[in-house]
XYZ file of C-alpha atoms in Angstrom:
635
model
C -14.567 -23.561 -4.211
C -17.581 -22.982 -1.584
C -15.632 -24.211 1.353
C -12.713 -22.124 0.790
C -12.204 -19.470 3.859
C -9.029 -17.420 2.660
C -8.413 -13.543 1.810
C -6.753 -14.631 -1.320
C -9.351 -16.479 -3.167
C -12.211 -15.404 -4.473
C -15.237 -16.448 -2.591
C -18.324 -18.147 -4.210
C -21.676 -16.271 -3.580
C -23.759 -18.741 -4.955
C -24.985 -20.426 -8.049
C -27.644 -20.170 -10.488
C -29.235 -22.376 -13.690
C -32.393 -23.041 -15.746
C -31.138 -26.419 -16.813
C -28.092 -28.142 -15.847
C -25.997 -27.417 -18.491
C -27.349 -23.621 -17.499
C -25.027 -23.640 -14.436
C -23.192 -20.550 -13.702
C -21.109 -19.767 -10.636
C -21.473 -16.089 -8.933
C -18.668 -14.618 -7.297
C -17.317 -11.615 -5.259
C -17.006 -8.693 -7.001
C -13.548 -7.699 -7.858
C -13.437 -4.007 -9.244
C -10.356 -3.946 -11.161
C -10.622 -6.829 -13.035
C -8.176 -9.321 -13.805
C -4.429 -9.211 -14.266
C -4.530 -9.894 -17.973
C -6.312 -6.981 -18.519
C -4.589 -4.416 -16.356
C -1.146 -5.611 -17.160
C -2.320 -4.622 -21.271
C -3.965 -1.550 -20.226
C -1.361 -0.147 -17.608
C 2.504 0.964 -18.028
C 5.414 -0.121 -15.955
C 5.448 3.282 -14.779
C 1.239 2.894 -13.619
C 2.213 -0.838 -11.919
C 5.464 -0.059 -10.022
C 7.337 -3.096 -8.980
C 6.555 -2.671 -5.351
C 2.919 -2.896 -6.384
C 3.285 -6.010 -8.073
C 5.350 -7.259 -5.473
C 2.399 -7.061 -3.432
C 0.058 -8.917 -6.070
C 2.365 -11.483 -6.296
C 2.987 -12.094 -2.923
C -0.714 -12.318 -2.634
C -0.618 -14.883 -5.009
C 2.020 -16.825 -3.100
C -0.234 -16.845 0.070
C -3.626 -18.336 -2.353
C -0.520 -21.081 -3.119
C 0.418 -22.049 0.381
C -3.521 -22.134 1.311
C -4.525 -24.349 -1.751
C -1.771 -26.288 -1.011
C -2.685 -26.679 2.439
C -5.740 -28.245 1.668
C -4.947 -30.844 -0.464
C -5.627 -28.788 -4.131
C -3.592 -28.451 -7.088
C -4.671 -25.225 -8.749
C -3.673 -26.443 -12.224
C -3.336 -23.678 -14.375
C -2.190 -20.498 -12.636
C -2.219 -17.206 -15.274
C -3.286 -13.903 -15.435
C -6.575 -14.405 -16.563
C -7.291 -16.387 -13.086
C -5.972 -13.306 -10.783
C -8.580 -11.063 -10.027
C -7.638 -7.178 -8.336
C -10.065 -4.808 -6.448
C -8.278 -1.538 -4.898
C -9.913 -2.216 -1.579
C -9.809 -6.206 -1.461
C -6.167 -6.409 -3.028
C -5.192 -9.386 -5.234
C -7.096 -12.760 -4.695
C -6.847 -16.118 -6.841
C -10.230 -17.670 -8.818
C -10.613 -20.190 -11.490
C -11.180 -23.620 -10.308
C -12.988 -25.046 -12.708
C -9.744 -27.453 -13.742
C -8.154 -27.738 -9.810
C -8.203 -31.562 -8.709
C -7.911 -32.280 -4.763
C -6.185 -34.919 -3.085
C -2.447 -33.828 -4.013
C -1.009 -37.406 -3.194
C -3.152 -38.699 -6.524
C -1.660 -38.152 -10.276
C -3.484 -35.937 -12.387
C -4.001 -36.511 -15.951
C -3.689 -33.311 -18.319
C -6.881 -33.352 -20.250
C -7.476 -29.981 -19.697
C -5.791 -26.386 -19.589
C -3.541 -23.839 -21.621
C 0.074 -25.417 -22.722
C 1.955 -21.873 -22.128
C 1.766 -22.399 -18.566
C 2.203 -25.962 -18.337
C 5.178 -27.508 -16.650
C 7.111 -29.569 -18.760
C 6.878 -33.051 -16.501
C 3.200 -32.900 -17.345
C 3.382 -32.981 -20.984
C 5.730 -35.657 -21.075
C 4.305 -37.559 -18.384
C 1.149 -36.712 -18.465
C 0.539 -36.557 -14.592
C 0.399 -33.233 -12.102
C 2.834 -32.914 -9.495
C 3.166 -30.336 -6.743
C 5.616 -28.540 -9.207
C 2.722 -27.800 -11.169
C 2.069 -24.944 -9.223
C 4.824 -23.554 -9.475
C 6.069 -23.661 -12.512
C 2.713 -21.704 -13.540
C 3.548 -19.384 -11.103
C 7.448 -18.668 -12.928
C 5.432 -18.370 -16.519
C 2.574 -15.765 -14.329
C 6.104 -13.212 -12.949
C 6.664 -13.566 -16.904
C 3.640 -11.447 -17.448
C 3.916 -9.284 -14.325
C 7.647 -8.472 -15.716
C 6.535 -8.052 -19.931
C 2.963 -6.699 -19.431
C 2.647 -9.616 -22.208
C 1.723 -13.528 -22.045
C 4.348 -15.558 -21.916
C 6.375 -15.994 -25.163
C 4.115 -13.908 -27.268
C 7.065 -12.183 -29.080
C 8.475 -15.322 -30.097
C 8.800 -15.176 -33.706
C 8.751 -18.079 -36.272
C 11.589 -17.248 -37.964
C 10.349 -18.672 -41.335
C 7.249 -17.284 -42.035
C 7.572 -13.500 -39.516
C 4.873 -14.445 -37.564
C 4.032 -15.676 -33.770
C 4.431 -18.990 -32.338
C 1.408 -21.333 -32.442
C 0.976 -22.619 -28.986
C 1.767 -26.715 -30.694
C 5.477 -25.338 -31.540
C 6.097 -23.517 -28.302
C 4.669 -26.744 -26.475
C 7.563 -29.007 -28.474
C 9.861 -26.097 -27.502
C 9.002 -26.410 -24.216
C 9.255 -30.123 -24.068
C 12.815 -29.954 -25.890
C 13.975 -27.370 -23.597
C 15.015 -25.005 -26.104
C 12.618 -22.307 -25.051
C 12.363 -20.712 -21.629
C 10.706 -17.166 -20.751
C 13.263 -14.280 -20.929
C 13.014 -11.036 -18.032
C 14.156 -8.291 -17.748
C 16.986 -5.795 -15.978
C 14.044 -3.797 -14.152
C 13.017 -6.843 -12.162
C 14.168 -6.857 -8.788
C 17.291 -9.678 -8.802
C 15.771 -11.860 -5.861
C 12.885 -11.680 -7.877
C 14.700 -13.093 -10.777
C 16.080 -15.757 -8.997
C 12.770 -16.793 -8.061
C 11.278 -16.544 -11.283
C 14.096 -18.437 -12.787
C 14.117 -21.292 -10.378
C 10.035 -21.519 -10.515
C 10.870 -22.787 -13.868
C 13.872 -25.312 -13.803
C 13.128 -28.475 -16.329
C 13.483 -30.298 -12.762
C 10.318 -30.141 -10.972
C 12.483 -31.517 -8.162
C 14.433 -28.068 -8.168
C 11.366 -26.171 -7.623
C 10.852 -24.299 -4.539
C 7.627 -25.232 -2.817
C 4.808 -22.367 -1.920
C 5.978 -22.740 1.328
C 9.883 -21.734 0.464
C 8.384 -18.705 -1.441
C 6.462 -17.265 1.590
C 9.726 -17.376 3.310
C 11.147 -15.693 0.361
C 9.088 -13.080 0.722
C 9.357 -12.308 3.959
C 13.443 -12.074 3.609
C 12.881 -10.075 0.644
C 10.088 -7.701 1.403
C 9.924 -4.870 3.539
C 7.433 -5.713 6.975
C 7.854 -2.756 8.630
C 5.486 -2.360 11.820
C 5.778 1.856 13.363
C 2.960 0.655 15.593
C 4.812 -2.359 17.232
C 5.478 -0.286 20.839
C 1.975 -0.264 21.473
C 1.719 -4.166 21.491
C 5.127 -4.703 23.765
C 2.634 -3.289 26.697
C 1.029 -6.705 26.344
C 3.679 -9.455 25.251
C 6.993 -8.073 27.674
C 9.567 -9.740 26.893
C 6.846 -13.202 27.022
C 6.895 -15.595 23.821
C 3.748 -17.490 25.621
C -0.043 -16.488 26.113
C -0.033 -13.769 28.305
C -2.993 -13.491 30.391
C -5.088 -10.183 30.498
C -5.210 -7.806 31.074
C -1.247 -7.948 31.448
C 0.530 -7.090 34.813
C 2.186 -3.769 32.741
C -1.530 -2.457 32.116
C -3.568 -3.547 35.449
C -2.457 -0.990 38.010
C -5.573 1.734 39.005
C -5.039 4.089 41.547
C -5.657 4.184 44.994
C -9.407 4.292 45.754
C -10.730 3.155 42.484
C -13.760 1.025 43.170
C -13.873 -2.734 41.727
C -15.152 -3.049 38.584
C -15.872 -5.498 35.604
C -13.207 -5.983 33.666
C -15.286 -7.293 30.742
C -16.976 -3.637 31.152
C -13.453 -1.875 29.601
C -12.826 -0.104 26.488
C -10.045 1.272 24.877
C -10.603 4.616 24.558
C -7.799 7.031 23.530
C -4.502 6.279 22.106
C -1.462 8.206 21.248
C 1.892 6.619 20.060
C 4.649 8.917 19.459
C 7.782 7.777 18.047
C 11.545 9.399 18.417
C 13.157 6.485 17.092
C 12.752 3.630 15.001
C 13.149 0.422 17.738
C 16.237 -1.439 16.603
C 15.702 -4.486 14.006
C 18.277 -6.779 15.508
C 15.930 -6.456 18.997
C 17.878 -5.001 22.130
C 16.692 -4.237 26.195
C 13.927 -1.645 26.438
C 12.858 -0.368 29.725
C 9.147 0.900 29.847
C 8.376 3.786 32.621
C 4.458 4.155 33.704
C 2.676 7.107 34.900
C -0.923 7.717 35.445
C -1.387 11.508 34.076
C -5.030 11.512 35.137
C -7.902 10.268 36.301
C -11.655 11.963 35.355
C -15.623 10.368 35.697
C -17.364 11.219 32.950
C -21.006 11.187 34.888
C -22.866 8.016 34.686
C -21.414 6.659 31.843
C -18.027 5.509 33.451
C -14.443 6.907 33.919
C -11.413 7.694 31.345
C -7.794 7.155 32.941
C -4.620 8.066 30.827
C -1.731 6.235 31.443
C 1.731 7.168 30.179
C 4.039 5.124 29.131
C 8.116 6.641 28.413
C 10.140 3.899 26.311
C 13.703 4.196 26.144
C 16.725 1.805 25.553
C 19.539 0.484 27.309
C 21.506 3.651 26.992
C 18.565 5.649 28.718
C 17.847 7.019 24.689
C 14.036 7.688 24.159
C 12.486 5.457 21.781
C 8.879 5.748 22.091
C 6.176 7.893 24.255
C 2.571 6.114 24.728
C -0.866 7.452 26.504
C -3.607 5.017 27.072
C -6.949 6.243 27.573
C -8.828 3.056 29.019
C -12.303 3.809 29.475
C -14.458 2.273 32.530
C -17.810 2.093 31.435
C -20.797 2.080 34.257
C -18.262 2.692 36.869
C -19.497 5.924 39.480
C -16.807 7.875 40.664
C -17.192 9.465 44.144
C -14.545 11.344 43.933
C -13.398 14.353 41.744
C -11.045 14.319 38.873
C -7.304 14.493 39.103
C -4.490 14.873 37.092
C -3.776 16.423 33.598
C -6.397 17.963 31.823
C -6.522 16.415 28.180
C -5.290 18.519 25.327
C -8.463 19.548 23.282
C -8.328 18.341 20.522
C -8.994 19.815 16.754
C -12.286 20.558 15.301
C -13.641 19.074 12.117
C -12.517 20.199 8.844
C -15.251 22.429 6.720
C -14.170 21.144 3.851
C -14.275 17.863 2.007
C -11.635 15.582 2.521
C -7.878 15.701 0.649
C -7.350 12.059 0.399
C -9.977 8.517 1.022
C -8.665 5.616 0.944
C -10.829 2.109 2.164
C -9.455 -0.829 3.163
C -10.973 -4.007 4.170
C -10.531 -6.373 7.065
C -10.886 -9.613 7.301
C -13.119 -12.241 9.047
C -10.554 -13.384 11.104
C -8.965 -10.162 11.935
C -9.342 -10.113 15.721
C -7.894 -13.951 16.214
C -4.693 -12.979 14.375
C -4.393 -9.723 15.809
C -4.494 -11.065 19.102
C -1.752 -13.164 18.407
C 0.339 -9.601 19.302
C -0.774 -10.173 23.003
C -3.856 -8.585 23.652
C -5.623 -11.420 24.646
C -9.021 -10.178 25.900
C -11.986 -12.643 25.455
C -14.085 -9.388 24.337
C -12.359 -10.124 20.993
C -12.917 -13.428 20.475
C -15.266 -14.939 23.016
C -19.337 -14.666 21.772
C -20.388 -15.171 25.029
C -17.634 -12.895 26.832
C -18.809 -9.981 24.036
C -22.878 -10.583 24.276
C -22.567 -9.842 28.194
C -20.214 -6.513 27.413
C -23.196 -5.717 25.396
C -22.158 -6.563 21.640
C -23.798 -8.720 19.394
C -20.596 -10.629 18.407
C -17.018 -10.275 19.212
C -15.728 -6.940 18.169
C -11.852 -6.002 16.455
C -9.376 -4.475 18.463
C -9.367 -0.813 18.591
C -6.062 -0.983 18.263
C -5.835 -2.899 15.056
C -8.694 -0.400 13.809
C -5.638 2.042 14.535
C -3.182 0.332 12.655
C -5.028 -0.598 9.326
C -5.789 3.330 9.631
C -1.909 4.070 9.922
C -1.619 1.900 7.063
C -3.539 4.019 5.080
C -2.135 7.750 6.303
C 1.165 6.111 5.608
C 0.297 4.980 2.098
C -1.488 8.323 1.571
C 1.259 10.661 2.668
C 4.121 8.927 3.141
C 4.633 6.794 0.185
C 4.489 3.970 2.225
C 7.802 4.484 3.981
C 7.200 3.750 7.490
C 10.367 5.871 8.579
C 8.003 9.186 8.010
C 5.875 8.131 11.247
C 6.315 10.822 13.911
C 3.033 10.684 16.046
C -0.479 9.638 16.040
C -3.296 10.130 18.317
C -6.934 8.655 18.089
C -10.192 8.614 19.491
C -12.139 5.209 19.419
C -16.017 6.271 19.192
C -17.861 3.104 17.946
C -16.692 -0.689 17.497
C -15.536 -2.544 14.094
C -16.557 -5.860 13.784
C -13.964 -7.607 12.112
C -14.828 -8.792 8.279
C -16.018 -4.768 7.552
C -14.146 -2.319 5.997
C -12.340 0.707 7.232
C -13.010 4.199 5.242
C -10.179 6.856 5.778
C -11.026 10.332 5.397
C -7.742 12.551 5.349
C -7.821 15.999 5.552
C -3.767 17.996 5.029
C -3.725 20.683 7.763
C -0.374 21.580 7.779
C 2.968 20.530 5.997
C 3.297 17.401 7.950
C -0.321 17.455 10.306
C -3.333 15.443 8.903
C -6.718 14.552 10.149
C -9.005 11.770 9.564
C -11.993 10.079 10.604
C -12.878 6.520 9.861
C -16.050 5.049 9.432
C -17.196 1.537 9.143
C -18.389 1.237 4.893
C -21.381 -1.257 5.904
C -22.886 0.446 8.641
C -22.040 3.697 7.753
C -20.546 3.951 11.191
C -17.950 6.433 12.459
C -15.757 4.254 14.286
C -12.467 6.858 15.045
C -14.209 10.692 14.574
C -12.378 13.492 12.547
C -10.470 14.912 15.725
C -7.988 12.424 15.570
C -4.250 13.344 14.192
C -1.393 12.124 12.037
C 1.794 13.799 12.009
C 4.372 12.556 9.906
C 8.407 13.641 8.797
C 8.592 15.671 5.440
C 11.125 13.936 4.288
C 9.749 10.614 3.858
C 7.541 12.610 1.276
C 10.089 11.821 -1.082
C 13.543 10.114 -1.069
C 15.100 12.511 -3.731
C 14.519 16.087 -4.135
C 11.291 18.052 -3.308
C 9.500 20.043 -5.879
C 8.126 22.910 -3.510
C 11.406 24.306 -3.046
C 11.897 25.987 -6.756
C 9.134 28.387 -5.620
C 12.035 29.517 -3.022
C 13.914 30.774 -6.000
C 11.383 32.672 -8.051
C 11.653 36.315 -8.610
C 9.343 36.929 -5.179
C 9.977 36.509 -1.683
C 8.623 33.264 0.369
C 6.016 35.628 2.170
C 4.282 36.000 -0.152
C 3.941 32.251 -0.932
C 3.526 31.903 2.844
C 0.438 34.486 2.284
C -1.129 32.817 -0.456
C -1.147 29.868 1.541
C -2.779 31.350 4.501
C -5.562 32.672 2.440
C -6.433 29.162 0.788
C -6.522 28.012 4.305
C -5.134 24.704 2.681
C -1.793 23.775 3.266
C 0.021 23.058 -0.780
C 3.823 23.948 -1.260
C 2.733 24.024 -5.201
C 2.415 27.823 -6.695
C 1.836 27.583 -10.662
C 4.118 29.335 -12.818
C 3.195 31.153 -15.557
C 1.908 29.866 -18.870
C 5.054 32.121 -20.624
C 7.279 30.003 -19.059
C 5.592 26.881 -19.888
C 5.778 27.337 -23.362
C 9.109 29.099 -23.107
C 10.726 25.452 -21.719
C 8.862 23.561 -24.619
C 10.219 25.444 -27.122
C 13.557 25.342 -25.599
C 13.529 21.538 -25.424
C 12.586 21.399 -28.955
C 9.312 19.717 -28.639
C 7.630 17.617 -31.394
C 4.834 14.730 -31.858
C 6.638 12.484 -31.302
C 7.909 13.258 -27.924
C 7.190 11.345 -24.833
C 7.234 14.133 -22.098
C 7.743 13.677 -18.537
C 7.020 16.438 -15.692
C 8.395 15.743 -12.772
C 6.385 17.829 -9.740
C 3.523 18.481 -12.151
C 1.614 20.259 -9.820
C -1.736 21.446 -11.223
C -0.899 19.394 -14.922
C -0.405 22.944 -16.797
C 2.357 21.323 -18.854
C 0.977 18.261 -19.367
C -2.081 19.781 -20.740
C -0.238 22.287 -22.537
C 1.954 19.736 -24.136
C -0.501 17.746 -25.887
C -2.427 20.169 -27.142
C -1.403 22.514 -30.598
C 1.153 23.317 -31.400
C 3.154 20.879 -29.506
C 0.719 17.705 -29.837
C 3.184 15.400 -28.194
C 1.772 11.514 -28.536
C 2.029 11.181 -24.813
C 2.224 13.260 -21.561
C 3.130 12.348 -18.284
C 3.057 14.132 -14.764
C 4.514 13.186 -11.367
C 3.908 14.298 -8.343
C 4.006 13.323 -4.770
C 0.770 15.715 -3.631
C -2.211 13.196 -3.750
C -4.768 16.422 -3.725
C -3.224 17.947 -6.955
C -2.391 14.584 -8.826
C -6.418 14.114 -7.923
C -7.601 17.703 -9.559
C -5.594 16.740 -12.774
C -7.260 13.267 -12.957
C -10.480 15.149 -12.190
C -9.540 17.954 -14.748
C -11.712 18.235 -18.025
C -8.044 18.732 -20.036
C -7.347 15.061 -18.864
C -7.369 12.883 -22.059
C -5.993 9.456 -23.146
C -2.952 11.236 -24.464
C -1.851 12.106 -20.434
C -1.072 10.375 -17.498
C -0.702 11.005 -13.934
C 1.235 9.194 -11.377
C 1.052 9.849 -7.254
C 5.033 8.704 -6.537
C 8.225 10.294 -5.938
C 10.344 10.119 -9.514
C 12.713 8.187 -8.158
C 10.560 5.096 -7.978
C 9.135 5.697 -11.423
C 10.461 4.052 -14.762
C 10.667 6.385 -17.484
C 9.774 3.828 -20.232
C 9.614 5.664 -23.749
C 10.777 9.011 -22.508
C 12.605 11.391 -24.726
C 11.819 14.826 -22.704
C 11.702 15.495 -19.018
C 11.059 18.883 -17.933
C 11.301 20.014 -14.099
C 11.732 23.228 -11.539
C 13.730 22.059 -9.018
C 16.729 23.293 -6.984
C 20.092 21.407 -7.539
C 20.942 18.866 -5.531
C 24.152 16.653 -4.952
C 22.623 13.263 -6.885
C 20.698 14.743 -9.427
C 22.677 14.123 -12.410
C 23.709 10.726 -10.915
C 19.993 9.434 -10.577
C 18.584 10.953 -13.794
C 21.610 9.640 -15.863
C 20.401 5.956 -14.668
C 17.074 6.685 -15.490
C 17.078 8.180 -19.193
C 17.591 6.472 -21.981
C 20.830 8.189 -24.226
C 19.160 11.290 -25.860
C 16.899 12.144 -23.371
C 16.359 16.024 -23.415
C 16.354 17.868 -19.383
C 14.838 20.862 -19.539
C 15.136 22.779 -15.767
C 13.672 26.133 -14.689
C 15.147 28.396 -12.475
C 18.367 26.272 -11.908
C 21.377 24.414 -13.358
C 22.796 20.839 -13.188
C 26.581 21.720 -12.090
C 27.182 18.431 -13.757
C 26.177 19.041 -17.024
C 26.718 21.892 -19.550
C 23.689 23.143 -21.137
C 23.340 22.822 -24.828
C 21.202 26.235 -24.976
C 19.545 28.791 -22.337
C 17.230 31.084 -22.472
C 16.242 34.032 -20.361
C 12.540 34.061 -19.552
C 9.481 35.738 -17.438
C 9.573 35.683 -13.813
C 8.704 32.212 -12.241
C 5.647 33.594 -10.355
């Protein structure tokens, strides 16, 4: 396990013992445990499928590097996958793994639910081994259970013992069951992971391709890279013939001596997935020495496609350090940019990098040495080679877009930042997001280790509204109260924080609970929960529901509720649109917003037959309501 160098296993710090049979193993720390554990403590509706998806794929890329080497993991459950929120999903347990994959194995160790069925006739390991553990592990991720633990002995009422499901297994009479919610390529996977056949078994290499056909890689950032690569599928030297131009009278200077200062990437249209002709116009907008320091040159650079259609807008600010200027500025002046928020920050979010970040980013065509070369980077003044700046931009777009965008890369409009201090690949990137506006945020990075600002708090995100949510948004029921949107609009100036949540009043809280007929043993659901005032209400006398459960897509209010001293084991709080959420157990859903065209369509697919809608303010043309009520004013 100490010579393993991959993201997705767990790495070995070291070992310690008083006497040999003392020996213990210490390893990274993983924060949120492992998968056994979270899958027991956490809902469907808390570990989304597009979550696990990402766990799991994880897990496929720990496969295809084990593999690699020669290794036979053995006995792949949940108790051996480890998750941190910052470090993702990463693979441990080796204590049974056996290298040389060419040699049998015997099975004299490990736990018979996840054993293949070749290996407890035959008593050898095969490739298939693998795999086969890896069908029984998307058994858990799909139940939240271990594999076959509501098999029943029909005799005697209770659970399997592991020495009948092992004969079961061996018979072929027994095979893990999933469910409707898993995605269907998913199920095809899972079923074929576990075929009696080990020679039907797709390899870990098949399932990264799987994976990839199956799983949305979607790249907003991918116009800043076709700068470098053209329309080249080699090495393309640098810096590239697009990006070397300097105007006329620029003295000669190191190369090795620029940075990338500035970026801004604007996008007007997604570029098209089955690739197409797109023509790149250059303009220098300016051209301005900073004193002794150097010079900053911005570059502009108009994308558009065969038809002439914009697709993209770019300005580079490349940044000439140590070169004197002897002459005076020219061009554009630079738009200033925003000061710092006052205030602490909406949203943080860190996310690590990895040791060999810079040599597979520069696989996208930035090819400098200053990235990889020690030599190269010690005589540009850095102690080791340093990341990309703009891969330090992208892992933060990764984060603004998971923040405020629920991940859909559709709601990127336009980013600018400001590249202060170099990341060394292997640290990890802290996000600091401040809301502004309806769709403008700001954020500042700094490096966690050295507690280095890396891209300062001037920098800007501005994304579409409606990739907020794909199905209807909760702030427009305050459009319908019984005041006018000025004064909402007035309210919101004052709080100097940008929210599109008003809270209603309390009267009409408990005038929709009693309307909806609310018992103990309700499950309630709240879709836009806003500030949690019916969650909390709901649980408490003389409702005293067994569970509550708000949604929202506002990370700063689901983050006050979680923070709230009303929050208790008997509510829940999810950051997602409704759409994406399963409503499990629910028997109640209560909600304020407008109608819309799908409505009835998407909640009829979601609840269970006898599920109780209780609306505010509007009416689901759809449906005929069982009993109304007239109430207090909304606001």
């Amino acid at each position: 396990m100490g010579s393993f160098d991959s993201p997705y296993i767990v790495h070995l710090v070291g070992a310690l013992w008083t006497t040999p049979s003392t020996l213990k193993c210490v390893l990274e720390f993983m924060g949120m445990g492992d998968l056994r554990d979270y899958l027991s403590k956490h809902s469907h509706a808390e570990y989304p499928w597009h979550e696990k998806i990402k766990s799991i794929n994880s897990v496929v890329q720990a496969l295809v590097y084990l593999h690699s080497m020669q290794i036979i993991h053995r006995i792949l459950k949940s108790r051996n996958v480890l998750l941190d929120s910052i470090k993702g999903t990463k693979l441990t347990d080796f204590g049974v793994s056996r290298e040389d994959i060419q040699e049998t194995m015997t099975v004299d160790v490990g736990t018979y639910r996840w054993v293949a069925p070749e290996i407890l006739q035959l008593n050898h390991y095969t490739v298939a081994a693998d795999i086969f553990s890896f069908g029984m592990l998307l058994s858990e991720f799909d139940a939240h259970d271990i594999t076959y633990a509501n098999v029943i002995n029909e005799k005697n009422g209770k659970p399997l013992v592991d020495t009948a499901i092992v004969g079961m297994v061996i018979a072929g009479t027994i095979k893990p069951k999933f469910s409707n919610g898993m995605p269907a390529w998913l199920h095809d996977v899972a079923v074929r992971c576990i075929e009696s056949d080990p020679n039907d078994c797709p390899t870990a290499y098949e399932l990264v391709n799987i994976f990839r056909e199956h799983t949305a890689y979607a790249f907003p950032l991918y116009p800043v890279v076709l700068l470098f690569k053209g329309d080249s599928q080699d090495v393309v030297p640098f810096p590239p013939p697009s990006m070397s131009s300097v105007p006329n009278g620029m003295p000669d200077f190191n190369p090795g001596m620029t940075l990338h200062g500035e970026q801004t990437i604007e996008i007007h249209r997604p570029l098209p997935p089955g690739g197409s002709t797109v023509t790149c116009h250059k303009s220098i907008l300016s051209f301005h020495p900073k004193g002794a320091s150097g010079a900053l040159m911005e570059t502009e650079y108009k994308m558009v496609d065969a038809d002439g259609q914009p697709l993209a807008t770019l300005v580079m600010g490349s940044f000439y350090r140590g070169l004197e200027s002897t002459f005076k500025g020219q061009g554009r002046i630079a738009p200033r940019r925003p000061a710092m928020p006052k205030r602490d920050p909406d949203v943080v979010l860190a996310l690590a990098t990895s040791p060999a970040q810079a040599q597979f980013y520069r696989l996208s065509g930035d090819y400098n040495p200053l990235h990889i070369d020690y030599e190269f980077a010690e005589s540009a003044g850095f102690p080791q080679p340093i990341l990309h700046g703009l891969c330090t931009m992208g892992v933060t777009a990764r984060a603004l877009l998971q923040s405020f965008c629920s991940n859909n890369s559709n709601g990127f409009k336009k980013m600018s930042v400001r590249f202060s201090k170099p990341c060394f690949p292997g640290e990890t990137l802290e996000t600091r997001m401040w809301k502004t506006s309806a769709s403008t945020v700001q954020f500042q990075v700094r490096v966690v280790e050295r507690n280095t600002i890396v891209l300062d708090a001037r920098n800007s995100f501005i994304f579409h509204l409606h990739s907020m949510a794909t199905g209807i948004t909760r702030f427009q029921a305050v459009f319908r109260g019984n005041r006018s949107r000025k004064l909402h609009v007035e309210r919101v100036k004052q709080n100097q924080v940008w929210s599109p949540f008003v809270p209603c009043k309390m009267q009409a809280v408990h005038a929709m609970l009693s309307l909806g007929r609310v018992s103990a043993e309700d499950t309630l659901l709240d879709i836009g929960s806003g500030d949690g005032r019916i969650v909390f209400a709901v649980v408490q006398e003389p409702y005293s529901v067994k569970k509550a459960i708000g949604i929202d897509i506002d990370p700063v209010l689901i983050r006050q509720c979680l923070q709230s001293p009303q929050y208790s084991k008997a509510t829940e709080f999810i950051l997602d649109d409704w759409v994406n959420v399963n409503f499990g157990d629910v028997t109640i859903i209560t909600m304020f917003f407008l109608p819309h065209e799908s409505i009835a369509r998407l909640l009829a697919a979601k609840c269970k037959p006898g599920t109780r809608v209780v609306t505010y303010v509007f009416g689901i043309a759809e449906w005929t309501p069982i009993a109304t009520i007239s109430t207090v004013p909304f606001l």
